[in-house]
Amino acid sequence: GYADMLEKFVPYMARKGWTLRYGLQPVIGDLRELTHLWEAPSMDAITDVLDELTNAPDAEVQEILSPMKQFVHNEKIRLLRRTSYSR
């Protein structure tokens, strides 16, 4: 299912320099609502990957993400940065 898909997607993104820091699921509330916190090496890496995934995905990622529609009903992408007080 979804976890199997992400187990293939995480190494794909790692080859592009991204690191999945957290994959989180609530223990109360809507249990279907997952949060993934990724670390990207640069702003260019963010725009490059988002552009690739939406406009010209390669065959490997198309195969990895092919089941996505049956799992994801709402997706939000937010760009965050560390605060001065976080470690």
PDB file of C-alpha atoms in Angstrom:
ATOM      1  CA  GLY A   1       0.000   0.000   0.000  1.00  0.00           C
ATOM      2  CA  TYR A   2       1.030   3.528   0.786  1.00  0.00           C
ATOM      3  CA  ALA A   3       3.983   2.542   2.997  1.00  0.00           C
ATOM      4  CA  ASP A   4       5.325   0.274   0.247  1.00  0.00           C
ATOM      5  CA  MET A   5       5.143   3.157  -2.221  1.00  0.00           C
ATOM      6  CA  LEU A   6       6.992   5.491   0.163  1.00  0.00           C
ATOM      7  CA  GLU A   7       9.665   2.863   0.846  1.00  0.00           C
ATOM      8  CA  LYS A   8      10.543   3.154  -2.860  1.00  0.00           C
ATOM      9  CA  PHE A   9      10.022   6.917  -3.087  1.00  0.00           C
ATOM     10  CA  VAL A  10      12.306   7.822  -0.147  1.00  0.00           C
ATOM     11  CA  PRO A  11      15.454   6.336  -1.779  1.00  0.00           C
ATOM     12  CA  TYR A  12      14.488   7.967  -5.086  1.00  0.00           C
ATOM     13  CA  MET A  13      14.354  11.356  -3.387  1.00  0.00           C
ATOM     14  CA  ALA A  14      17.585  10.605  -1.478  1.00  0.00           C
ATOM     15  CA  ARG A  15      19.380  10.284  -4.821  1.00  0.00           C
ATOM     16  CA  LYS A  16      18.250  13.854  -5.482  1.00  0.00           C
ATOM     17  CA  GLY A  17      19.692  15.011  -2.163  1.00  0.00           C
ATOM     18  CA  TRP A  18      16.456  15.027  -0.155  1.00  0.00           C
ATOM     19  CA  THR A  19      16.150  13.429   3.292  1.00  0.00           C
ATOM     20  CA  LEU A  20      12.886  12.350   4.866  1.00  0.00           C
ATOM     21  CA  ARG A  21      13.321  13.592   8.445  1.00  0.00           C
ATOM     22  CA  TYR A  22       9.901  12.551   9.729  1.00  0.00           C
ATOM     23  CA  GLY A  23       6.909  10.622   8.503  1.00  0.00           C
ATOM     24  CA  LEU A  24       4.167  11.298  11.033  1.00  0.00           C
ATOM     25  CA  GLN A  25       0.639   9.985  11.555  1.00  0.00           C
ATOM     26  CA  PRO A  26      -1.731  11.226  14.251  1.00  0.00           C
ATOM     27  CA  VAL A  27      -2.788   8.900  17.039  1.00  0.00           C
ATOM     28  CA  ILE A  28      -6.075  10.780  17.544  1.00  0.00           C
ATOM     29  CA  GLY A  29      -8.156  12.647  15.011  1.00  0.00           C
ATOM     30  CA  ASP A  30      -8.087  11.850  11.293  1.00  0.00           C
ATOM     31  CA  LEU A  31      -5.711   8.882  11.122  1.00  0.00           C
ATOM     32  CA  ARG A  32      -5.509   9.191   7.341  1.00  0.00           C
ATOM     33  CA  GLU A  33      -3.792  12.572   7.571  1.00  0.00           C
ATOM     34  CA  LEU A  34      -0.029  12.039   7.277  1.00  0.00           C
ATOM     35  CA  THR A  35       2.743  14.615   7.499  1.00  0.00           C
ATOM     36  CA  HIS A  36       6.116  14.161   5.846  1.00  0.00           C
ATOM     37  CA  LEU A  37       8.908  16.516   6.781  1.00  0.00           C
ATOM     38  CA  TRP A  38      11.611  16.536   4.112  1.00  0.00           C
ATOM     39  CA  GLU A  39      14.954  18.289   4.148  1.00  0.00           C
ATOM     40  CA  ALA A  40      16.169  19.526   0.764  1.00  0.00           C
ATOM     41  CA  PRO A  41      19.763  20.542   0.047  1.00  0.00           C
ATOM     42  CA  SER A  42      18.844  23.894  -1.530  1.00  0.00           C
ATOM     43  CA  MET A  43      16.043  26.043  -2.908  1.00  0.00           C
ATOM     44  CA  ASP A  44      17.083  24.957  -6.404  1.00  0.00           C
ATOM     45  CA  ALA A  45      16.623  21.312  -5.396  1.00  0.00           C
ATOM     46  CA  ILE A  46      13.082  22.104  -4.288  1.00  0.00           C
ATOM     47  CA  THR A  47      12.068  23.810  -7.508  1.00  0.00           C
ATOM     48  CA  ASP A  48      13.888  21.215  -9.643  1.00  0.00           C
ATOM     49  CA  VAL A  49      12.156  18.245  -8.015  1.00  0.00           C
ATOM     50  CA  LEU A  50       8.707  19.864  -7.945  1.00  0.00           C
ATOM     51  CA  ASP A  51       9.086  20.818 -11.613  1.00  0.00           C
ATOM     52  CA  GLU A  52      10.233  17.325 -12.524  1.00  0.00           C
ATOM     53  CA  LEU A  53       7.448  15.587 -10.593  1.00  0.00           C
ATOM     54  CA  THR A  54       4.708  17.762 -12.080  1.00  0.00           C
ATOM     55  CA  ASN A  55       5.945  18.364 -15.625  1.00  0.00           C
ATOM     56  CA  ALA A  56       8.359  15.658 -16.720  1.00  0.00           C
ATOM     57  CA  PRO A  57       8.506  12.706 -14.350  1.00  0.00           C
ATOM     58  CA  ASP A  58      10.906   9.961 -15.381  1.00  0.00           C
ATOM     59  CA  ALA A  59       9.729   6.380 -15.845  1.00  0.00           C
ATOM     60  CA  GLU A  60      11.067   5.254 -12.456  1.00  0.00           C
ATOM     61  CA  VAL A  61       9.127   7.810 -10.416  1.00  0.00           C
ATOM     62  CA  GLN A  62       6.023   7.324 -12.558  1.00  0.00           C
ATOM     63  CA  GLU A  63       6.087   3.652 -11.641  1.00  0.00           C
ATOM     64  CA  ILE A  64       6.784   4.358  -7.960  1.00  0.00           C
ATOM     65  CA  LEU A  65       3.966   6.905  -7.659  1.00  0.00           C
ATOM     66  CA  SER A  66       1.434   5.149  -9.909  1.00  0.00           C
ATOM     67  CA  PRO A  67      -0.727   4.015  -6.934  1.00  0.00           C
ATOM     68  CA  MET A  68      -0.742   7.557  -5.448  1.00  0.00           C
ATOM     69  CA  LYS A  69      -4.282   8.407  -6.618  1.00  0.00           C
ATOM     70  CA  GLN A  70      -5.802   5.581  -4.595  1.00  0.00           C
ATOM     71  CA  PHE A  71      -4.114   6.804  -1.400  1.00  0.00           C
ATOM     72  CA  VAL A  72      -3.872  10.597  -1.561  1.00  0.00           C
ATOM     73  CA  HIS A  73      -7.029  12.701  -1.639  1.00  0.00           C
ATOM     74  CA  ASN A  74      -5.591  16.016  -0.524  1.00  0.00           C
ATOM     75  CA  GLU A  75      -1.993  17.167  -0.670  1.00  0.00           C
ATOM     76  CA  LYS A  76      -0.493  20.313   0.792  1.00  0.00           C
ATOM     77  CA  ILE A  77       3.033  21.478   0.138  1.00  0.00           C
ATOM     78  CA  ARG A  78       4.524  24.052   2.463  1.00  0.00           C
ATOM     79  CA  LEU A  79       8.013  25.477   2.455  1.00  0.00           C
ATOM     80  CA  LEU A  80       9.420  25.811   5.966  1.00  0.00           C
ATOM     81  CA  ARG A  81      12.751  26.865   7.361  1.00  0.00           C
ATOM     82  CA  ARG A  82      14.422  26.357  10.696  1.00  0.00           C
ATOM     83  CA  THR A  83      13.916  28.926  13.381  1.00  0.00           C
ATOM     84  CA  SER A  84      16.929  30.543  14.984  1.00  0.00           C
ATOM     85  CA  TYR A  85      16.269  28.625  18.204  1.00  0.00           C
ATOM     86  CA  SER A  86      15.929  25.099  16.769  1.00  0.00           C
ATOM     87  CA  ARG A  87      18.795  22.637  16.572  1.00  0.00           C
TER      88      ARG A  87
END
